Amino acid sequence: MMLFCLIICTFASKFRFMKIGFDAKRIVRNGTGLGAYGRTLLNDMARLRDDDLELLLYAPDEGRDNLRCQMQVGTNMRFVYPNSQFSILPKSYWRTHGIVSDLQRDGVELFHGLSGELPLGLRRAGIPGVVTIHDLIFLRHPEYYHWIDTKIYAWKFRATCREATHIIAISECTKRDIMELGGVPSERIEVIYQSCQPRFGQRLTDDVAAEVSHRLGLPSRYVLSVGSIEERKNLLLAVKALPMLPADVHLVAVGKHTPYADEVADYARRHQLDHRLHLLHGISDHDLQAIYQQARVFVYPSRYEGFGIPIIEAVFSRLPVVACTGSCLEEAGGPDNLYVSPDDAEAMAHAITELLPESEGRDERIRRSLNYVERFRGSDVASQVVDLYRSILY
């Protein structure tokens, strides 16, 4: 009888209706990074087709049409915007304070902050809070931030830790940082890796890829780097490796333009490498997919990351990867890719050469890496997050 009751209770908890709220600001405003994380995760949840799950996306406004329209709004997903009493107040105030009353009004049972923040007063309102923390670079490496920003981010981090019932860390590296720098016990932190958008595993036709290559003026043989072109991302290391690579191998870097990008371009000019460096900004998702698929090797020379989703995108695009040691990139890429010091251009060049198409063992590395990144498939990640919700609510 006890076993029968246990089975019934487990079955009932599995299918108990859950109404989950989400901080959707970056879903509708950010084209990459945190925005991509939220869009991918929520769309994967919607595809789970759980009849017991309703997803309410709380955004301060409609944001960008091209981003909002990526969401699979339907029977189990909808957007919620500020009610009239907060419409005349700053949107940031609603997101950090006023949203709590809307969550209570809508009967939300649990709220998930997708980008490292939770609204103040959530715990006091009796609403369990889950927060995804992507990295603590502002604490680990404050030299990459303006000092006032580090103070603000640190205050938000500690306030969020107080509000949170449970924290999702996107890597073991980030979990260690949360425990060390935030004093949060291990049992309140769950490591759940993030997934990349499924399009990177889908091959474009040769004609489509060739059209993108011609339109963007891509070289015939290139190493690829993707990510904001800022100092921490350390693109200069890959540029310094170019003279040690075959002369027909170029470097294509896709990412947001920053003053550091100008520094990198200036270095390339001064060392007669500018004809082999191609900096691309404002690239569409469709074009990025084609750029990945035509590259020979992917490089990610970042000094510190919370996870490194471009590595996953590259592996799904069937590229071998060279990344840097010192943070979590080995977690993302797995044991069959190569990792070098972020200050060793010679080692970077040697690793790239070892992974070029003519190199022995390249295909086997790619095959094993594809097996490794299966753990980052969207349905698996979404299921882990939903299971965490259930463990908190039941």
GROMACS .gro file of C-alpha atoms in nm:
model
  394
    1MET     CA    1   0.000   0.000   0.000
    2MET     CA    2   0.282   0.244   0.087
    3LEU     CA    3   0.451   0.173  -0.246
    4PHE     CA    4   0.122   0.230  -0.429
    5CYS     CA    5   0.073   0.566  -0.252
    6LEU     CA    6   0.429   0.669  -0.338
    7ILE     CA    7   0.372   0.590  -0.707
    8ILE     CA    8   0.045   0.785  -0.709
    9CYS     CA    9   0.205   1.086  -0.537
   10THR     CA   10   0.497   1.083  -0.780
   11PHE     CA   11   0.261   1.062  -1.077
   12ALA     CA   12   0.045   1.344  -0.941
   13SER     CA   13   0.343   1.572  -0.878
   14LYS     CA   14   0.474   1.506  -1.228
   15PHE     CA   15   0.154   1.636  -1.384
   16ARG     CA   16   0.061   1.911  -1.140
   17PHE     CA   17  -0.004   2.238  -1.326
   18MET     CA   18   0.275   2.495  -1.293
   19LYS     CA   19   0.256   2.864  -1.384
   20ILE     CA   20   0.612   2.997  -1.423
   21GLY     CA   21   0.710   3.361  -1.473
   22PHE     CA   22   1.029   3.474  -1.646
   23ASP     CA   23   1.228   3.794  -1.672
   24ALA     CA   24   1.200   3.848  -2.049
   25LYS     CA   25   1.370   4.186  -2.086
   26ARG     CA   26   1.672   4.049  -2.268
   27ILE     CA   27   1.462   3.803  -2.467
   28VAL     CA   28   1.305   4.098  -2.652
   29ARG     CA   29   1.604   4.335  -2.647
   30ASN     CA   30   1.934   4.142  -2.675
   31GLY     CA   31   2.027   3.980  -3.005
   32THR     CA   32   2.298   3.753  -2.864
   33GLY     CA   33   2.436   3.638  -2.529
   34LEU     CA   34   2.180   3.656  -2.252
   35GLY     CA   35   1.897   3.713  -2.497
   36ALA     CA   36   1.987   3.404  -2.698
   37TYR     CA   37   2.002   3.199  -2.377
   38GLY     CA   38   1.648   3.299  -2.279
   39ARG     CA   39   1.497   3.253  -2.625
   40THR     CA   40   1.656   2.912  -2.674
   41LEU     CA   41   1.563   2.782  -2.329
   42LEU     CA   42   1.201   2.902  -2.338
   43ASN     CA   43   1.138   2.776  -2.690
   44ASP     CA   44   1.283   2.440  -2.590
   45MET     CA   45   1.050   2.434  -2.289
   46ALA     CA   46   0.753   2.511  -2.512
   47ARG     CA   47   0.851   2.220  -2.736
   48LEU     CA   48   0.843   1.981  -2.440
   49ARG     CA   49   0.463   1.995  -2.476
   50ASP     CA   50   0.409   1.954  -2.104
   51ASP     CA   51   0.038   2.002  -2.038
   52ASP     CA   52   0.120   2.112  -1.683
   53LEU     CA   53   0.338   2.408  -1.781
   54GLU     CA   54   0.237   2.770  -1.853
   55LEU     CA   55   0.518   3.015  -1.941
   56LEU     CA   56   0.458   3.386  -1.872
   57LEU     CA   57   0.724   3.615  -2.018
   58TYR     CA   58   0.739   3.947  -1.827
   59ALA     CA   59   0.896   4.220  -2.038
   60PRO     CA   60   0.905   4.597  -1.974
   61ASP     CA   61   0.800   4.658  -2.337
   62GLU     CA   62   0.766   4.476  -2.670
   63GLY     CA   63   1.133   4.532  -2.753
   64ARG     CA   64   1.259   4.442  -3.098
   65ASP     CA   65   1.007   4.280  -3.332
   66ASN     CA   66   1.263   4.045  -3.487
   67LEU     CA   67   1.355   3.908  -3.144
   68ARG     CA   68   1.008   3.891  -2.993
   69CYS     CA   69   0.878   3.709  -3.301
   70GLN     CA   70   1.130   3.430  -3.246
   71MET     CA   71   0.932   3.316  -2.944
   72GLN     CA   72   0.681   3.033  -2.989
   73VAL     CA   73   0.392   3.217  -2.831
   74GLY     CA   74   0.087   2.993  -2.815
   75THR     CA   75  -0.122   2.787  -2.581
   76ASN     CA   76   0.147   2.755  -2.312
   77MET     CA   77   0.350   3.076  -2.365
   78ARG     CA   78   0.252   3.444  -2.361
   79PHE     CA   79   0.405   3.787  -2.295
   80VAL     CA   80   0.303   4.008  -2.003
   81TYR     CA   81   0.376   4.382  -1.992
   82PRO     CA   82   0.352   4.635  -1.705
   83ASN     CA   83   0.003   4.717  -1.587
   84SER     CA   84  -0.124   5.074  -1.611
   85GLN     CA   85  -0.007   5.182  -1.265
   86PHE     CA   86   0.358   5.126  -1.363
   87SER     CA   87   0.336   5.234  -1.728
   88ILE     CA   88   0.428   5.594  -1.641
   89LEU     CA   89   0.721   5.494  -1.417
   90PRO     CA   90   1.071   5.398  -1.534
   91LYS     CA   91   1.068   5.046  -1.680
   92SER     CA   92   1.367   4.953  -1.467
   93TYR     CA   93   1.160   5.023  -1.153
   94TRP     CA   94   0.886   4.789  -1.269
   95ARG     CA   95   1.141   4.517  -1.344
   96THR     CA   96   1.307   4.537  -1.001
   97HIS     CA   97   1.004   4.622  -0.783
   98GLY     CA   98   0.662   4.654  -0.943
   99ILE     CA   99   0.671   4.321  -1.121
  100VAL     CA  100   0.616   4.136  -0.793
  101SER     CA  101   0.258   4.260  -0.761
  102ASP     CA  102   0.192   4.151  -1.120
  103LEU     CA  103   0.326   3.805  -1.042
  104GLN     CA  104   0.089   3.782  -0.745
  105ARG     CA  105  -0.201   3.907  -0.957
  106ASP     CA  106  -0.134   3.642  -1.222
  107GLY     CA  107  -0.094   3.355  -0.976
  108VAL     CA  108   0.267   3.285  -1.072
  109GLU     CA  109   0.402   3.000  -0.861
  110LEU     CA  110   0.773   3.045  -0.937
  111PHE     CA  111   0.976   3.320  -1.104
  112HIS     CA  112   1.295   3.260  -1.305
  113GLY     CA  113   1.546   3.540  -1.358
  114LEU     CA  114   1.721   3.439  -1.678
  115SER     CA  115   2.004   3.693  -1.665
  116GLY     CA  116   2.145   3.699  -1.313
  117GLU     CA  117   1.879   3.917  -1.147
  118LEU     CA  118   1.563   3.875  -0.941
  119PRO     CA  119   1.315   4.146  -0.838
  120LEU     CA  120   1.332   4.277  -0.483
  121GLY     CA  121   1.054   4.155  -0.256
  122LEU     CA  122   1.007   3.822  -0.431
  123ARG     CA  123   1.088   3.612  -0.124
  124ARG     CA  124   0.875   3.833   0.099
  125ALA     CA  125   0.582   3.781  -0.139
  126GLY     CA  126   0.617   3.406  -0.095
  127ILE     CA  127   0.712   3.339  -0.458
  128PRO     CA  128   1.006   3.099  -0.501
  129GLY     CA  129   1.280   3.243  -0.720
  130VAL     CA  130   1.525   3.068  -0.949
  131VAL     CA  131   1.805   3.270  -1.107
  132THR     CA  132   2.050   3.173  -1.380
  133ILE     CA  133   2.393   3.321  -1.314
  134HIS     CA  134   2.611   3.311  -1.623
  135ASP     CA  135   2.937   3.444  -1.484
  136LEU     CA  136   3.094   3.662  -1.215
  137ILE     CA  137   3.359   3.817  -1.435
  138PHE     CA  138   3.288   4.160  -1.283
  139LEU     CA  139   3.412   4.019  -0.950
  140ARG     CA  140   3.679   3.782  -1.080
  141HIS     CA  141   3.825   4.032  -1.330
  142PRO     CA  142   3.703   4.383  -1.241
  143GLU     CA  143   3.977   4.534  -1.460
  144TYR     CA  144   3.751   4.476  -1.762
  145TYR     CA  145   3.475   4.700  -1.622
  146HIS     CA  146   3.426   5.059  -1.514
  147TRP     CA  147   3.459   5.069  -1.137
  148ILE     CA  148   3.105   5.202  -1.080
  149ASP     CA  149   2.962   4.917  -1.289
  150THR     CA  150   3.142   4.660  -1.075
  151LYS     CA  151   2.984   4.813  -0.763
  152ILE     CA  152   2.635   4.803  -0.915
  153TYR     CA  153   2.674   4.448  -1.046
  154ALA     CA  154   2.813   4.327  -0.712
  155TRP     CA  155   2.520   4.480  -0.522
  156LYS     CA  156   2.268   4.320  -0.761
  157PHE     CA  157   2.444   3.984  -0.732
  158ARG     CA  158   2.429   3.979  -0.353
  159ALA     CA  159   2.067   4.103  -0.346
  160THR     CA  160   1.972   3.831  -0.594
  161CYS     CA  161   2.142   3.561  -0.387
  162ARG     CA  162   1.928   3.670  -0.090
  163GLU     CA  163   1.607   3.656  -0.296
  164ALA     CA  164   1.683   3.326  -0.471
  165THR     CA  165   1.543   2.995  -0.357
  166HIS     CA  166   1.781   2.820  -0.596
  167ILE     CA  167   2.056   2.924  -0.837
  168ILE     CA  168   2.135   2.775  -1.177
  169ALA     CA  169   2.503   2.802  -1.272
  170ILE     CA  170   2.579   2.743  -1.639
  171SER     CA  171   2.911   2.572  -1.564
  172GLU     CA  172   3.105   2.415  -1.280
  173CYS     CA  173   3.342   2.713  -1.308
  174THR     CA  174   3.056   2.956  -1.245
  175LYS     CA  175   2.932   2.744  -0.955
  176ARG     CA  176   3.274   2.762  -0.791
  177ASP     CA  177   3.276   3.139  -0.835
  178ILE     CA  178   2.928   3.175  -0.680
  179MET     CA  179   3.031   2.969  -0.379
  180GLU     CA  180   3.361   3.151  -0.332
  181LEU     CA  181   3.259   3.508  -0.413
  182GLY     CA  182   2.898   3.498  -0.295
  183GLY     CA  183   2.922   3.263   0.002
  184VAL     CA  184   2.636   3.051  -0.134
  185PRO     CA  185   2.632   2.687  -0.017
  186SER     CA  186   2.666   2.416  -0.279
  187GLU     CA  187   2.320   2.269  -0.212
  188ARG     CA  188   2.151   2.588  -0.333
  189ILE     CA  189   2.327   2.576  -0.671
  190GLU     CA  190   2.250   2.345  -0.963
  191VAL     CA  191   2.478   2.326  -1.266
  192ILE     CA  192   2.265   2.315  -1.581
  193TYR     CA  193   2.453   2.387  -1.901
  194GLN     CA  194   2.301   2.609  -2.165
  195SER     CA  195   2.216   2.491  -2.514
  196CYS     CA  196   2.270   2.656  -2.848
  197GLN     CA  197   2.010   2.723  -3.113
  198PRO     CA  198   1.938   2.408  -3.317
  199ARG     CA  199   2.005   2.576  -3.653
  200PHE     CA  200   2.380   2.530  -3.605
  201GLY     CA  201   2.339   2.157  -3.643
  202GLN     CA  202   2.151   2.197  -3.972
  203ARG     CA  203   2.359   2.211  -4.291
  204LEU     CA  204   2.291   2.480  -4.549
  205THR     CA  205   2.313   2.389  -4.916
  206ASP     CA  206   2.637   2.466  -5.099
  207ASP     CA  207   2.461   2.729  -5.311
  208VAL     CA  208   2.328   2.915  -5.008
  209ALA     CA  209   2.665   2.906  -4.833
  210ALA     CA  210   2.843   3.024  -5.148
  211GLU     CA  211   2.604   3.320  -5.183
  212VAL     CA  212   2.680   3.433  -4.828
  213SER     CA  213   3.053   3.388  -4.885
  214HIS     CA  214   3.044   3.596  -5.204
  215ARG     CA  215   2.828   3.871  -5.056
  216LEU     CA  216   3.046   3.911  -4.746
  217GLY     CA  217   3.374   3.870  -4.931
  218LEU     CA  218   3.491   3.577  -4.721
  219PRO     CA  219   3.835   3.425  -4.795
  220SER     CA  220   3.851   3.069  -4.923
  221ARG     CA  221   4.037   2.936  -4.615
  222TYR     CA  222   3.979   3.094  -4.278
  223VAL     CA  223   3.989   3.042  -3.904
  224LEU     CA  224   3.677   3.179  -3.733
  225SER     CA  225   3.619   3.361  -3.404
  226VAL     CA  226   3.273   3.468  -3.280
  227GLY     CA  227   3.198   3.698  -2.986
  228SER     CA  228   3.208   4.063  -2.887
  229ILE     CA  229   3.545   4.200  -2.992
  230GLU     CA  230   3.653   4.328  -2.652
  231GLU     CA  231   3.973   4.304  -2.451
  232ARG     CA  232   3.867   4.007  -2.239
  233LYS     CA  233   3.789   3.804  -2.552
  234ASN     CA  234   4.157   3.837  -2.645
  235LEU     CA  235   4.122   3.828  -3.025
  236LEU     CA  236   4.470   3.976  -3.057
  237LEU     CA  237   4.616   3.638  -2.962
  238ALA     CA  238   4.471   3.483  -3.279
  239VAL     CA  239   4.600   3.776  -3.488
  240LYS     CA  240   4.950   3.726  -3.346
  241ALA     CA  241   4.929   3.359  -3.449
  242LEU     CA  242   4.861   3.443  -3.816
  243PRO     CA  243   5.227   3.483  -3.927
  244MET     CA  244   5.295   3.129  -3.804
  245LEU     CA  245   5.010   2.980  -4.010
  246PRO     CA  246   5.007   2.896  -4.383
  247ALA     CA  247   4.992   3.219  -4.586
  248ASP     CA  248   4.650   3.138  -4.737
  249VAL     CA  249   4.482   3.100  -4.395
  250HIS     CA  250   4.293   3.412  -4.291
  251LEU     CA  251   4.115   3.509  -3.967
  252VAL     CA  252   3.746   3.605  -3.971
  253ALA     CA  253   3.611   3.759  -3.650
  254VAL     CA  254   3.236   3.812  -3.606
  255GLY     CA  255   3.121   4.032  -3.322
  256LYS     CA  256   3.014   4.366  -3.186
  257HIS     CA  257   3.246   4.652  -3.273
  258THR     CA  258   3.430   4.805  -2.977
  259PRO     CA  259   3.736   5.028  -2.929
  260TYR     CA  260   3.936   4.709  -2.877
  261ALA     CA  261   3.839   4.603  -3.231
  262ASP     CA  262   4.013   4.918  -3.357
  263GLU     CA  263   4.322   4.825  -3.154
  264VAL     CA  264   4.327   4.480  -3.311
  265ALA     CA  265   4.284   4.624  -3.661
  266ASP     CA  266   4.563   4.875  -3.597
  267TYR     CA  267   4.798   4.597  -3.481
  268ALA     CA  268   4.721   4.401  -3.798
  269ARG     CA  269   4.799   4.705  -4.015
  270ARG     CA  270   5.128   4.775  -3.839
  271HIS     CA  271   5.237   4.413  -3.887
  272GLN     CA  272   5.119   4.384  -4.249
  273LEU     CA  273   4.844   4.137  -4.153
  274ASP     CA  274   4.541   4.351  -4.235
  275HIS     CA  275   4.478   4.163  -4.564
  276ARG     CA  276   4.437   3.842  -4.359
  277LEU     CA  277   4.208   3.986  -4.089
  278HIS     CA  278   3.835   4.029  -4.159
  279LEU     CA  279   3.623   4.196  -3.889
  280LEU     CA  280   3.248   4.150  -3.943
  281HIS     CA  281   2.981   4.335  -3.744
  282GLY     CA  282   2.600   4.320  -3.751
  283ILE     CA  283   2.586   3.971  -3.904
  284SER     CA  284   2.242   3.807  -3.929
  285ASP     CA  285   2.168   3.466  -3.777
  286HIS     CA  286   2.133   3.314  -4.123
  287ASP     CA  287   2.467   3.450  -4.241
  288LEU     CA  288   2.640   3.343  -3.919
  289GLN     CA  289   2.530   2.986  -3.978
  290ALA     CA  290   2.690   2.993  -4.323
  291ILE     CA  291   3.008   3.156  -4.189
  292TYR     CA  292   3.047   2.878  -3.931
  293GLN     CA  293   2.995   2.605  -4.188
  294GLN     CA  294   3.262   2.735  -4.427
  295ALA     CA  295   3.535   2.789  -4.167
  296ARG     CA  296   3.824   2.545  -4.122
  297VAL     CA  297   3.892   2.587  -3.748
  298PHE     CA  298   3.719   2.779  -3.470
  299VAL     CA  299   3.923   2.979  -3.217
  300TYR     CA  300   3.798   3.119  -2.886
  301PRO     CA  301   4.095   3.288  -2.716
  302SER     CA  302   3.895   3.444  -2.430
  303ARG     CA  303   4.072   3.492  -2.098
  304TYR     CA  304   3.761   3.424  -1.890
  305GLU     CA  305   3.405   3.305  -1.960
  306GLY     CA  306   3.108   3.174  -1.771
  307PHE     CA  307   3.057   2.906  -2.034
  308GLY     CA  308   3.141   2.986  -2.400
  309ILE     CA  309   2.834   2.908  -2.613
  310PRO     CA  310   3.013   2.989  -2.944
  311ILE     CA  311   3.224   2.677  -2.886
  312ILE     CA  312   2.907   2.466  -2.881
  313GLU     CA  313   2.781   2.639  -3.197
  314ALA     CA  314   3.114   2.564  -3.364
  315VAL     CA  315   3.115   2.196  -3.270
  316PHE     CA  316   2.755   2.152  -3.390
  317SER     CA  317   2.877   2.317  -3.713
  318ARG     CA  318   3.140   2.038  -3.733
  319LEU     CA  319   3.442   2.253  -3.656
  320PRO     CA  320   3.741   2.161  -3.439
  321VAL     CA  321   3.812   2.421  -3.170
  322VAL     CA  322   4.114   2.590  -3.017
  323ALA     CA  323   4.029   2.774  -2.694
  324CYS     CA  324   4.218   2.909  -2.393
  325THR     CA  325   4.278   2.774  -2.047
  326GLY     CA  326   4.191   2.956  -1.725
  327SER     CA  327   3.812   2.939  -1.696
  328CYS     CA  328   3.544   2.699  -1.819
  329LEU     CA  329   3.613   2.652  -2.188
  330GLU     CA  330   3.729   2.293  -2.144
  331GLU     CA  331   3.383   2.220  -2.000
  332ALA     CA  332   3.219   2.358  -2.312
  333GLY     CA  333   3.447   2.200  -2.572
  334GLY     CA  334   3.532   1.870  -2.410
  335PRO     CA  335   3.855   1.666  -2.419
  336ASP     CA  336   3.897   1.634  -2.796
  337ASN     CA  337   3.953   2.001  -2.871
  338LEU     CA  338   4.273   2.191  -2.793
  339TYR     CA  339   4.342   2.450  -2.522
  340VAL     CA  340   4.635   2.690  -2.491
  341SER     CA  341   4.752   2.969  -2.262
  342PRO     CA  342   4.581   3.304  -2.340
  343ASP     CA  343   4.926   3.461  -2.374
  344ASP     CA  344   5.096   3.204  -2.598
  345ALA     CA  345   5.057   3.295  -2.967
  346GLU     CA  346   5.300   3.023  -3.075
  347ALA     CA  347   5.093   2.756  -2.899
  348MET     CA  348   4.778   2.899  -3.058
  349ALA     CA  349   4.935   2.876  -3.405
  350HIS     CA  350   5.058   2.521  -3.341
  351ALA     CA  351   4.712   2.410  -3.222
  352ILE     CA  352   4.537   2.565  -3.524
  353THR     CA  353   4.783   2.395  -3.759
  354GLU     CA  354   4.714   2.063  -3.589
  355LEU     CA  355   4.341   2.101  -3.664
  356LEU     CA  356   4.347   2.223  -4.026
  357PRO     CA  357   4.167   1.993  -4.275
  358GLU     CA  358   4.483   1.826  -4.398
  359SER     CA  359   4.578   1.721  -4.043
  360GLU     CA  360   4.564   1.360  -3.930
  361GLY     CA  361   4.292   1.274  -3.680
  362ARG     CA  362   4.082   1.588  -3.742
  363ASP     CA  363   3.767   1.400  -3.847
  364GLU     CA  364   3.785   1.172  -3.543
  365ARG     CA  365   3.821   1.473  -3.313
  366ILE     CA  366   3.511   1.629  -3.465
  367ARG     CA  367   3.313   1.306  -3.432
  368ARG     CA  368   3.402   1.264  -3.065
  369SER     CA  369   3.331   1.632  -2.994
  370LEU     CA  370   2.986   1.600  -3.151
  371ASN     CA  371   2.915   1.311  -2.916
  372TYR     CA  372   3.035   1.523  -2.622
  373VAL     CA  373   2.811   1.823  -2.698
  374GLU     CA  374   2.498   1.609  -2.720
  375ARG     CA  375   2.460   1.696  -2.348
  376PHE     CA  376   2.383   2.052  -2.458
  377ARG     CA  377   2.084   1.958  -2.674
  378GLY     CA  378   1.794   2.189  -2.601
  379SER     CA  379   1.537   1.931  -2.494
  380ASP     CA  380   1.775   1.784  -2.235
  381VAL     CA  381   1.858   2.126  -2.088
  382ALA     CA  382   1.494   2.236  -2.080
  383SER     CA  383   1.391   1.913  -1.909
  384GLN     CA  384   1.655   1.962  -1.640
  385VAL     CA  385   1.529   2.315  -1.569
  386VAL     CA  386   1.165   2.201  -1.551
  387ASP     CA  387   1.265   1.918  -1.316
  388LEU     CA  388   1.428   2.180  -1.091
  389TYR     CA  389   1.102   2.380  -1.086
  390ARG     CA  390   0.912   2.067  -0.982
  391SER     CA  391   1.160   1.986  -0.705
  392ILE     CA  392   1.106   2.334  -0.558
  393LEU     CA  393   0.728   2.345  -0.591
  394TYR     CA  394   0.638   1.990  -0.484
   0.00000   0.00000   0.00000
